[in-house]
Coordinates of C-alpha atoms and ligand atoms in Angstrom, one line a residue:
X135 CA -15.6 -3.7 32.1
X136 CA -13.4 -0.6 32.9
X137 CA -15.2 2.0 30.9
X138 CA -13.4 1.4 27.6
X139 CA -16.5 2.2 25.6
X140 CA -16.9 5.6 27.3
X141 CA -13.2 6.3 26.9
X142 CA -13.8 6.1 23.1
X143 CA -16.2 9.0 23.3
X144 CA -19.3 6.7 23.0
X145 CA -22.2 7.5 25.3
X146 CA -25.7 6.1 25.7
X147 CA -24.9 3.0 23.8
X148 CA -28.4 1.6 24.0
X149 CA -30.2 4.7 22.7
X150 CA -29.1 4.7 19.1
X151 CA -25.8 6.1 18.1
X152 CA -24.7 8.5 15.5
X153 CA -21.2 9.6 16.0
X154 CA -19.3 12.7 15.3
X155 CA -19.6 15.3 12.5
X156 CA -18.5 12.8 9.9
X157 CA -21.2 10.3 10.6
X158 CA -24.1 10.5 8.2
X159 CA -26.4 7.9 9.6
X160 CA -30.1 8.2 9.1
X161 CA -32.8 8.2 11.7
X162 CA -34.3 5.1 10.4
X163 CA -34.5 1.8 12.2
X164 CA -31.9 0.6 14.8
X165 CA -29.4 -2.2 14.6
X166 CA -28.4 -4.0 17.8
X167 CA -24.9 -5.2 18.4
X168 CA -24.4 -8.1 20.9
X169 CA -21.2 -9.2 22.4
X170 CA -20.3 -12.8 21.7
X171 CA -18.2 -12.7 24.9
X172 CA -21.1 -12.6 27.3
X173 CA -24.2 -12.2 25.1
X174 CA -24.9 -8.7 26.3
X175 CA -26.4 -6.0 24.1
X176 CA -23.7 -3.4 23.7
X177 CA -25.0 -0.9 21.2
X178 CA -27.9 0.2 19.0
X179 CA -26.9 2.0 15.9
X180 CA -29.0 3.8 13.2
X181 CA -29.3 1.9 9.9
X182 CA -28.9 3.9 6.7
X183 CA -31.9 3.9 4.3
X184 CA -31.8 4.8 0.6
X185 CA -31.9 8.6 1.5
X186 CA -29.0 8.1 3.9
X187 CA -26.8 6.6 1.1
X188 CA -27.8 9.5 -1.2
X189 CA -26.9 12.1 1.4
X190 CA -23.6 10.5 2.1
X191 CA -22.6 10.1 -1.5
X192 CA -23.4 13.8 -2.1
X193 CA -21.4 14.8 0.9
X194 CA -18.5 12.6 -0.1
X195 CA -18.6 14.0 -3.7
X196 CA -18.6 17.7 -2.4
X197 CA -15.8 17.0 0.0
X198 CA -13.8 15.4 -2.7
X199 CA -13.7 18.6 -4.7
X200 CA -11.8 20.3 -1.9
X201 CA -9.8 17.4 -0.5
X202 CA -8.2 16.5 -3.9
X203 CA -6.7 20.0 -4.0
X204 CA -4.9 19.6 -0.7
X205 CA -1.2 18.7 -1.2
X206 CA -0.8 15.0 -0.7
X207 CA 1.9 15.4 2.1
X208 CA -0.6 17.7 3.9
X209 CA -3.2 14.9 3.7
X210 CA -0.4 12.6 4.9
X211 CA 0.1 14.8 7.9
X212 CA -3.6 14.4 8.9
X213 CA -3.2 10.6 8.6
X214 CA 0.0 10.9 10.8
X215 CA -2.2 12.6 13.5
X216 CA -4.8 9.7 13.2
X217 CA -1.9 7.3 13.9
X218 CA -1.0 9.3 17.0
X219 CA -4.7 9.3 18.1
X220 CA -4.7 5.5 17.7
X221 CA -1.6 5.2 19.8
X222 CA -3.4 7.1 22.5
X223 CA -6.5 5.0 22.4
X224 CA -4.9 1.7 21.5
X225 CA -6.0 -0.1 24.7
X226 CA -9.7 0.9 24.8
X227 CA -10.1 0.3 21.1
X228 CA -8.4 -3.1 21.3
X229 CA -10.7 -4.0 24.2
X230 CA -13.8 -2.9 22.2
X231 CA -12.6 -5.0 19.3
X232 CA -12.2 -8.0 21.6
X233 CA -15.5 -7.4 23.3
X234 CA -17.6 -6.8 20.2
X235 CA -16.0 -9.3 18.0
X236 CA -14.5 -11.9 20.3
X237 CA -10.8 -12.1 19.4
X238 CA -8.2 -12.3 22.2
X239 CA -7.1 -9.0 23.6
X240 CA -3.6 -9.7 22.3
X241 CA -5.0 -10.0 18.8
X242 CA -7.2 -6.9 19.4
X243 CA -4.0 -5.0 20.3
X244 CA -2.3 -6.4 17.2
X245 CA -5.2 -5.2 15.1
X246 CA -4.9 -1.7 16.4
X247 CA -1.2 -1.9 15.9
X248 CA -1.8 -2.7 12.3
X249 CA -3.9 0.5 12.0
X250 CA -1.0 2.5 13.5
X251 CA 1.4 0.9 11.1
X252 CA -0.7 1.7 8.0
X253 CA -1.0 5.3 9.2
X254 CA 2.8 5.5 9.3
X255 CA 3.1 3.8 5.9
X256 CA 0.5 6.1 4.3
X257 CA 2.2 9.2 5.8
X258 CA 5.4 8.3 4.0
X259 CA 3.5 7.2 0.9
X260 CA 1.9 10.7 0.7
X261 CA 5.3 12.0 -0.5
X262 CA 5.8 9.1 -2.9
X263 CA 2.8 8.8 -5.2
X264 CA 5.3 8.7 -8.0
X265 CA 4.7 8.3 -11.7
X266 CA 7.4 7.4 -14.2
X267 CA 8.9 9.4 -17.1
X268 CA 9.2 7.8 -20.5
X269 CA 11.4 8.6 -23.5
X270 CA 9.3 10.0 -26.4
X271 CA 9.9 8.7 -29.9
X272 CA 9.4 12.3 -31.2
X273 CA 12.0 15.1 -31.0
X274 CA 11.3 18.0 -28.6
X275 CA 8.7 15.9 -26.7
X276 CA 8.5 14.9 -23.1
X277 CA 6.3 12.1 -21.7
X278 CA 5.5 11.2 -18.2
X279 CA 2.6 9.8 -16.2
X280 CA 0.9 11.1 -13.1
X281 CA -1.6 9.8 -10.6
X282 CA -4.8 11.5 -9.7
X283 CA -7.5 10.6 -7.1
X284 CA -10.7 8.9 -8.1
X285 CA -13.4 10.3 -5.9
X286 CA -15.5 8.6 -3.2
X287 CA -14.2 5.2 -2.2
X288 CA -16.6 2.7 -0.6
X289 CA -15.1 0.4 1.9
X290 CA -17.1 -2.7 2.8
X291 CA -15.6 -4.6 5.7
X292 CA -16.2 -7.9 7.5
X293 CA -16.6 -8.6 11.2
X294 CA -13.4 -10.4 11.7
X295 CA -11.1 -7.4 11.4
X296 CA -13.6 -4.8 12.4
X297 CA -11.2 -1.9 12.4
X298 CA -7.9 -2.6 10.6
X299 CA -9.2 -3.6 7.2
X300 CA -11.0 -0.3 7.0
X301 CA -7.8 1.5 7.9
X302 CA -5.8 -0.3 5.2
X303 CA -8.2 1.1 2.7
X304 CA -9.1 4.5 4.3
X305 CA -5.6 5.7 5.1
X306 CA -4.4 4.9 1.6
X307 CA -7.5 6.3 0.0
X308 CA -7.1 9.5 1.9
X309 CA -3.5 10.2 1.2
X310 CA -4.4 9.5 -2.5
X311 CA -7.0 12.3 -2.3
X312 CA -10.1 10.2 -2.2
X313 CA -13.0 10.5 0.2
X314 CA -14.1 7.3 2.1
X315 CA -17.6 5.8 2.7
X316 CA -17.4 2.9 5.2
X317 CA -20.0 0.2 5.5
X318 CA -18.8 -1.9 8.4
X319 CA -20.2 -5.4 9.2
X320 CA -23.6 -5.3 10.9
X321 CA -21.9 -7.6 13.5
X322 CA -19.4 -5.0 14.7
X323 CA -20.9 -1.5 14.2
X324 CA -19.7 -0.1 17.5
X325 CA -16.0 -0.6 16.5
X326 CA -16.7 1.5 13.4
X327 CA -18.4 4.2 15.4
X328 CA -15.4 4.4 17.7
X329 CA -13.0 4.8 14.8
X330 CA -15.2 7.4 13.3
X331 CA -15.2 9.3 16.6
X332 CA -11.4 9.3 16.7
X333 CA -11.0 10.4 13.1
X334 CA -13.7 13.1 13.6
X335 CA -11.6 14.7 16.4
X336 CA -8.5 14.9 14.2
X337 CA -10.4 16.1 11.2
X338 CA -12.2 18.8 13.2
X339 CA -8.8 20.1 14.5
X340 CA -7.5 20.3 11.0
X341 CA -10.6 21.7 9.3
X342 CA -10.9 18.8 7.0
X343 CA -14.1 19.2 4.9
X344 CA -17.1 17.3 6.3
X345 CA -17.7 14.2 4.2
X346 CA -14.0 13.0 3.8
X347 CA -14.9 10.2 6.2
X348 CA -18.4 8.8 6.2
X349 CA -19.9 5.8 7.9
X350 CA -23.1 4.0 6.9
X351 CA -24.4 1.0 8.7
X352 CA -26.6 -1.5 6.9
X353 CA -26.8 -5.0 5.6
X354 CA -26.6 -6.8 2.3
X355 CA -29.1 -4.5 0.6
X356 CA -27.0 -1.4 1.4
X357 CA -23.9 -3.2 0.1
X358 CA -25.8 -3.9 -3.2
X359 CA -26.9 -0.3 -3.5
X360 CA -23.3 0.8 -3.0
X361 CA -22.1 -1.6 -5.7
X362 CA -24.6 -0.2 -8.2
X363 CA -24.0 3.5 -7.3
X364 CA -22.3 5.1 -10.3
X365 CA -21.1 8.1 -8.2
X366 CA -18.7 5.7 -6.3
X367 CA -15.8 4.9 -8.7
X368 CA -14.1 2.4 -6.4
X369 CA -15.6 -0.3 -4.1
X370 CA -13.2 -2.2 -1.9
X371 CA -15.0 -5.2 -0.4
X372 CA -13.8 -7.8 2.1
X373 CA -16.0 -10.8 2.8
X374 CA -17.2 -14.1 1.5
X375 CA -16.7 -15.3 -2.1
X376 CA -20.5 -15.2 -2.6
X377 CA -20.6 -11.6 -1.5
X378 CA -17.6 -10.7 -3.8
X379 CA -19.2 -12.3 -6.8
X380 CA -22.3 -10.2 -6.5
X381 CA -20.5 -6.9 -5.6
X382 CA -17.8 -7.5 -8.3
X383 CA -20.4 -8.2 -11.0
X384 CA -22.5 -5.1 -10.1
X385 CA -19.5 -2.8 -10.0
X386 CA -18.1 -4.2 -13.3
X387 CA -21.5 -3.8 -15.1
X388 CA -21.2 -0.1 -14.5
X389 CA -17.5 -0.2 -15.4
X390 CA -16.5 0.8 -11.9
X391 CA -13.4 -0.5 -10.2
X392 CA -13.4 -3.0 -7.4
X393 CA -10.8 -4.4 -5.0
X394 CA -12.1 -7.8 -3.8
X395 CA -10.6 -9.6 -0.7
X396 CA -12.6 -12.8 -0.3
X397 CA -12.4 -16.2 1.2
X398 CA -9.3 -18.3 1.7
X399 CA -8.7 -22.0 2.2
X400 CA -5.1 -21.8 3.3
X401 CA -2.7 -24.7 3.7
X402 CA 0.6 -25.2 5.5
X403 CA 2.9 -27.9 3.9
X404 CA 5.0 -29.6 6.6
X405 CA 8.1 -31.1 5.0
X406 CA 10.0 -34.0 6.4
X407 CA 12.8 -31.5 6.7
X408 CA 10.8 -29.1 8.8
X409 CA 11.7 -27.7 12.2
X410 CA 8.8 -29.5 13.8
X411 CA 8.5 -27.3 16.9
X412 CA 8.3 -24.2 14.8
X413 CA 5.8 -26.0 12.5
X414 CA 3.5 -26.8 15.5
X415 CA 3.5 -23.3 16.7
X416 CA 2.8 -21.8 13.2
X417 CA 0.1 -24.4 12.5
X418 CA -1.8 -24.0 15.8
X419 CA -1.7 -20.2 15.8
X420 CA -2.8 -20.2 12.2
X421 CA -5.7 -22.5 12.9
X422 CA -7.1 -21.3 16.2
X423 CA -6.1 -17.5 16.1
X424 CA -9.3 -15.4 16.0
X425 CA -11.1 -18.7 16.5
X426 CA -10.3 -19.6 12.9
X427 CA -12.2 -16.6 11.6
X428 CA -9.4 -14.9 9.6
X429 CA -9.5 -15.1 5.9
X430 CA -5.9 -16.1 6.3
X431 CA -6.6 -18.8 9.0
X432 CA -4.9 -22.1 8.4
X433 CA -7.5 -24.6 7.4
X434 CA -5.4 -27.5 6.0
X435 CA -2.1 -29.1 7.0
X436 CA -0.4 -31.1 4.3
X437 CA 2.1 -33.3 6.1
X438 CA 4.9 -35.5 4.8
X439 CA 4.1 -39.2 5.3
X440 CA 7.4 -39.9 7.0
X441 CA 6.6 -37.5 9.9
X442 CA 2.8 -37.7 9.7
X443 CA 2.1 -39.8 12.9
X444 CA 4.7 -38.0 14.9
X445 CA 3.4 -34.6 13.9
X446 CA -0.2 -35.6 14.5
X447 CA 0.7 -36.6 18.1
X448 CA 2.5 -33.3 18.7
X449 CA -0.6 -31.4 17.3
X450 CA -3.0 -33.3 19.6
X451 CA -0.8 -32.5 22.6
X452 CA -0.7 -28.8 21.6
X453 CA -4.5 -28.6 21.2
X454 CA -4.9 -30.1 24.7
X455 CA -3.1 -27.1 26.1
X456 CA -5.4 -24.5 24.5
X457 CA -7.5 -22.4 26.9
X458 CA -10.8 -21.3 25.7
X459 CA -12.8 -18.5 27.3
X460 CA -13.3 -14.8 27.8
X461 CA -10.9 -13.2 25.2
X462 CA -10.3 -10.2 27.5
X463 CA -8.6 -12.5 30.0
X464 CA -5.0 -12.8 29.1
X465 CA -4.6 -16.6 29.8
X466 CA -7.1 -17.6 27.2
X467 CA -5.9 -18.4 23.7
X468 CA -9.3 -18.8 22.0
X469 CA -12.4 -16.6 22.4
X470 CA -16.0 -17.2 21.1
X471 CA -17.2 -17.3 17.5
X472 CA -19.0 -14.2 16.3
X473 CA -22.6 -15.4 16.8
X474 CA -24.8 -18.5 17.1
X475 CA -25.1 -18.7 13.3
X476 CA -21.4 -19.2 13.1
X477 CA -21.7 -21.9 15.8
X478 CA -24.3 -23.7 13.6
X479 CA -22.0 -23.5 10.6
X480 CA -19.2 -25.0 12.6
X481 CA -21.4 -27.9 13.8
X482 CA -22.7 -28.5 10.3
X483 CA -19.2 -28.6 8.9
X484 CA -18.1 -31.1 11.6
X485 CA -21.1 -33.3 10.7
X486 CA -20.5 -33.0 7.0
X487 CA -16.8 -33.9 7.5
X488 CA -17.8 -37.0 9.4
X489 CA -20.3 -38.0 6.8
X490 CA -17.8 -37.6 4.0
X491 CA -15.4 -39.9 5.7
X492 CA -13.3 -37.6 8.0
X493 CA -12.0 -38.8 11.4
X494 CA -11.6 -36.4 14.2
X495 CA -8.4 -36.8 16.2
X496 CA -9.3 -33.8 18.3
X497 CA -13.0 -33.6 18.8
X498 CA -15.0 -30.4 18.5
X499 CA -18.1 -29.3 20.4
X500 CA -19.9 -26.3 21.9
X501 CA -18.9 -25.3 25.5
X502 CA -21.6 -25.1 28.1
X503 CA -21.8 -23.4 31.5
X504 CA -21.9 -19.9 33.0
X505 CA -18.6 -18.8 31.6
X506 CA -19.8 -19.7 28.1
X507 CA -23.4 -18.4 28.4
X508 CA -23.3 -16.5 25.1
X509 CA -23.4 -20.0 23.5
X510 CA -20.7 -18.9 21.0
X511 CA -17.6 -20.8 22.5
X512 CA -16.5 -23.8 20.6
X513 CA -13.6 -26.3 20.8
X514 CA -10.9 -26.1 18.1
X515 CA -10.8 -29.5 16.4
X516 CA -8.7 -31.5 14.0
X517 CA -9.8 -34.0 11.4
X518 CA -8.0 -36.5 9.2
X519 CA -9.4 -36.1 5.7
X520 CA -9.1 -36.9 2.0
X521 CA -8.2 -33.7 0.2
X522 CA -11.0 -33.8 -2.3
X523 CA -13.8 -34.1 0.2
X524 CA -16.3 -31.3 -0.6
X525 CA -16.1 -29.9 3.0
X526 CA -12.3 -29.6 2.7
X527 CA -12.7 -27.6 -0.5
X528 CA -14.9 -25.1 1.3
X529 CA -14.0 -22.3 3.7
X530 CA -15.8 -22.7 7.0
X531 CA -15.1 -19.7 9.3
X532 CA -14.4 -21.7 12.4
X533 CA -11.4 -23.5 14.2
X534 CA -11.6 -26.7 12.2
X535 CA -8.3 -28.0 10.9
X536 CA -8.1 -30.6 8.2
X537 CA -4.9 -32.8 8.0
X538 CA -3.7 -35.0 5.2
X539 CA -0.6 -36.8 4.0
X540 CA 1.7 -36.4 1.0
X541 CA 4.8 -38.2 -0.4
X542 CA 6.5 -35.8 -2.8
X543 CA 6.8 -32.0 -2.7
X544 CA 5.2 -31.7 -6.2
X545 CA 2.1 -33.6 -4.8
X546 CA 2.0 -31.4 -1.8
X547 CA 2.0 -28.2 -3.9
X548 CA -0.7 -29.7 -6.1
X549 CA -2.8 -30.4 -3.0
X550 CA -2.2 -26.9 -1.6
X551 CA -3.3 -25.4 -5.0
X552 CA -6.1 -27.8 -5.5
X553 CA -8.9 -25.7 -4.0
X554 CA -11.0 -22.8 -5.5
X555 CA -9.4 -20.2 -3.2
X556 CA -6.0 -18.6 -3.5
X557 CA -5.2 -16.3 -0.6
X558 CA -2.4 -17.6 1.6
X559 CA 0.0 -20.5 1.8
X560 CA 3.0 -21.7 3.7
X561 CA 5.8 -24.3 3.6
X562 CA 7.8 -25.3 6.6
X563 CA 11.1 -26.6 5.4
X564 CA 14.9 -26.3 5.8
X565 CA 15.4 -27.6 2.3
X566 CA 16.3 -24.8 -0.1
X567 CA 15.2 -26.7 -3.2
X568 CA 11.7 -27.2 -1.8
X569 CA 11.6 -23.6 -0.8
X570 CA 12.5 -22.3 -4.3
X571 CA 10.1 -24.7 -6.0
X572 CA 7.3 -23.4 -3.7
X573 CA 8.1 -19.8 -4.8
X574 CA 8.6 -20.6 -8.5
X575 CA 5.9 -20.3 -11.1
X576 CA 5.2 -24.1 -10.6
X577 CA 4.8 -23.4 -6.9
X578 CA 2.1 -21.8 -4.7
X579 CA -0.7 -20.1 -6.7
X580 CA -1.7 -17.9 -3.8
X581 CA -1.3 -14.1 -3.3
X582 CA 0.7 -14.8 -0.2
X583 CA 3.4 -17.5 0.1
X584 CA 5.4 -17.9 3.3
X585 CA 8.4 -20.1 4.4
X586 CA 8.8 -21.2 8.0
X587 CA 5.8 -19.4 9.3
X588 CA 2.0 -19.7 9.2
X589 CA -0.6 -18.5 6.8
X590 CA -1.9 -15.6 8.8
X591 CA -0.4 -12.4 10.3
X592 CA 0.5 -10.6 7.0
X593 CA 2.4 -7.3 7.5
X594 CA 0.9 -4.1 6.2
X595 CA 4.0 -3.3 4.1
X596 CA 3.1 -6.0 1.5
X597 CA 0.2 -5.9 -0.9
X598 CA -2.5 -8.0 0.7
X599 CA -4.9 -10.2 -1.3
X600 CA -5.2 -13.4 -3.3
X601 CA -6.1 -15.1 -6.5
X602 CA -8.9 -17.3 -7.9
X603 CA -12.0 -17.3 -5.7
X604 CA -10.2 -14.9 -3.4
X605 CA -11.0 -12.2 -5.9
X606 CA -7.6 -10.9 -7.2
X607 CA -7.7 -7.6 -5.3
X608 CA -4.7 -6.1 -3.5
X609 CA -4.8 -3.6 -0.7
X610 CA -2.6 -2.2 2.1
X611 CA 1.2 -1.9 1.2
X612 CA 3.6 -2.1 -1.7
X613 CA 2.1 -0.4 -4.7
X614 CA -1.5 -1.3 -3.9
X615 CA -2.1 2.5 -3.7
X616 CA -2.3 2.5 -7.5
X617 CA -5.7 0.8 -7.2
X618 CA -7.0 4.0 -5.5
X619 CA -5.9 6.4 -8.2
X620 CA -6.3 7.0 -11.9
X621 CA -3.2 7.0 -14.2
X622 CA -2.8 9.8 -16.7
X623 CA -0.2 9.7 -19.5
X624 CA 1.0 13.3 -20.4
X625 CA 2.9 14.2 -23.5
X626 CA 4.2 17.7 -24.0
X627 CA 5.5 19.0 -27.4
X628 CA 8.1 21.8 -26.7
X629 CA 9.4 21.8 -30.3
X630 CA 8.3 24.2 -33.1
X631 CA 7.0 21.5 -35.3
X632 CA 4.3 18.8 -35.0
X633 CA 5.9 15.4 -35.7
X634 CA 3.3 12.6 -35.5
X635 CA 3.8 9.4 -33.7
X636 CA 4.6 6.2 -35.6
X637 CA 6.2 8.4 -38.3
X638 CA 2.9 9.2 -39.9
X639 CA 3.0 12.0 -42.6
X640 CA -0.1 14.2 -42.8
X641 CA 0.5 16.9 -45.3
X642 CA -1.7 19.9 -44.5
Ligands
UN1_144 C1 -8.6 -10.9 7.1 O1 -8.7 -12.0 7.7 O2 -9.6 -10.5 6.5 O3 -2.9 -11.6 7.7 C2 -7.4 -10.1 7.1 C3 -3.6 -11.4 8.7 C4 -4.1 -10.0 9.0 C5 -5.2 -9.7 8.1 C6 -6.3 -10.7 7.8 N1 -3.1 -9.1 8.9 O4 -4.0 -12.3 9.4

């Protein structure tokens, strides 16, 4: 430990934290955050109660009335300054991500880099919130559309990307003129407090109204209250499909808008015409990166029968070289799972896989000993399975990789699509016909489809999200900003008469 928590402006971590002028926590009960790295208690954070939510929504609504009048490029300039602040604090924030959540420091640094990138993207976007102009059918008329902010945006995030998924939403929401209310995962609240501190500093220097950035910590009940809250027009939620079903239904029943980014069950198809060395690297990083706890993690490999045995041997050799341990130590590839509940889920999935007929070619298990005393370190494992086994159809947030054979590319695509989820997919091939089929309307049914790379590691410049049980939402780049604004069609009559549309004659 080298004081990275203090460097982020956080003090007295065990006495109950509320952070910065933009944090509207209540003084209710305390939530404790434990590190999966070594099991230590690293923070106690105030939980929001019903009054806390009400206060925050009122603050966010009031702040919105001013914030929406700031020119968008001015809001973009504030986001640019947040990006610079993140550059300055990249290392301590990455270390905190790694320590509180358990991903390798390299991946923690990558996550903060993703935040910096979205700040740059949003800064440019602030000058490009463009609407189109249309040709009116009536003489002397002009038609165009423009985009306006919505109001307070709730951002519900998961533990696995404890800082960047918030930034994808918050930075875009802010340049669009919305205010943001963040409910982070109960499993990584200190990361959220740290971000809130960094933002609070920038906002204070720029006299941004209090309430543009709000943080509320709480569990499922708070999430449900946010989903039902009519004063929050947009709820962007990342998490399990079960969570998304309930949040989505509650938001829809009040005719609010939601962006859902839910579970994945992502496959890589390995063609017989693949560059096998590249295929191994892409598959192993996809499966064991973040200890298999990304929604984009590779869970299934669909391998051509002609290269199946050869590829399996290469995979086993690659898994033997994996180093598991303290994620802050550079030589380790795989850190711990988030908590003991996640370890139980991992063990249950392994058991279910065996019972359903799966054969482990790389065995799993929980690591014991002083270096693993948190009890959260597990071995990445690989099982040969039949594609329709119930466990293979399910997303288990752990480093368990299922492998299976195919004989034709059409069959491989059907297997890849043959799960409830539709987030990410990949095909490793040097064959242009296979590639184009994979990208065609008869190809991958996922929100993300890649060639010659893995399923994870999406760049912020694209719209991120997936289909089917993944929820259909899109956030981050491309034109995902449109989800954070309302569209208005404007028609101006500059003629001296009043021609009606559709040629209607109304003689008064
Ligand atoms: C997630 O796992 O919730 O594509 C998001 C990736 C990251 C984001 C994953 N850029 O792996």
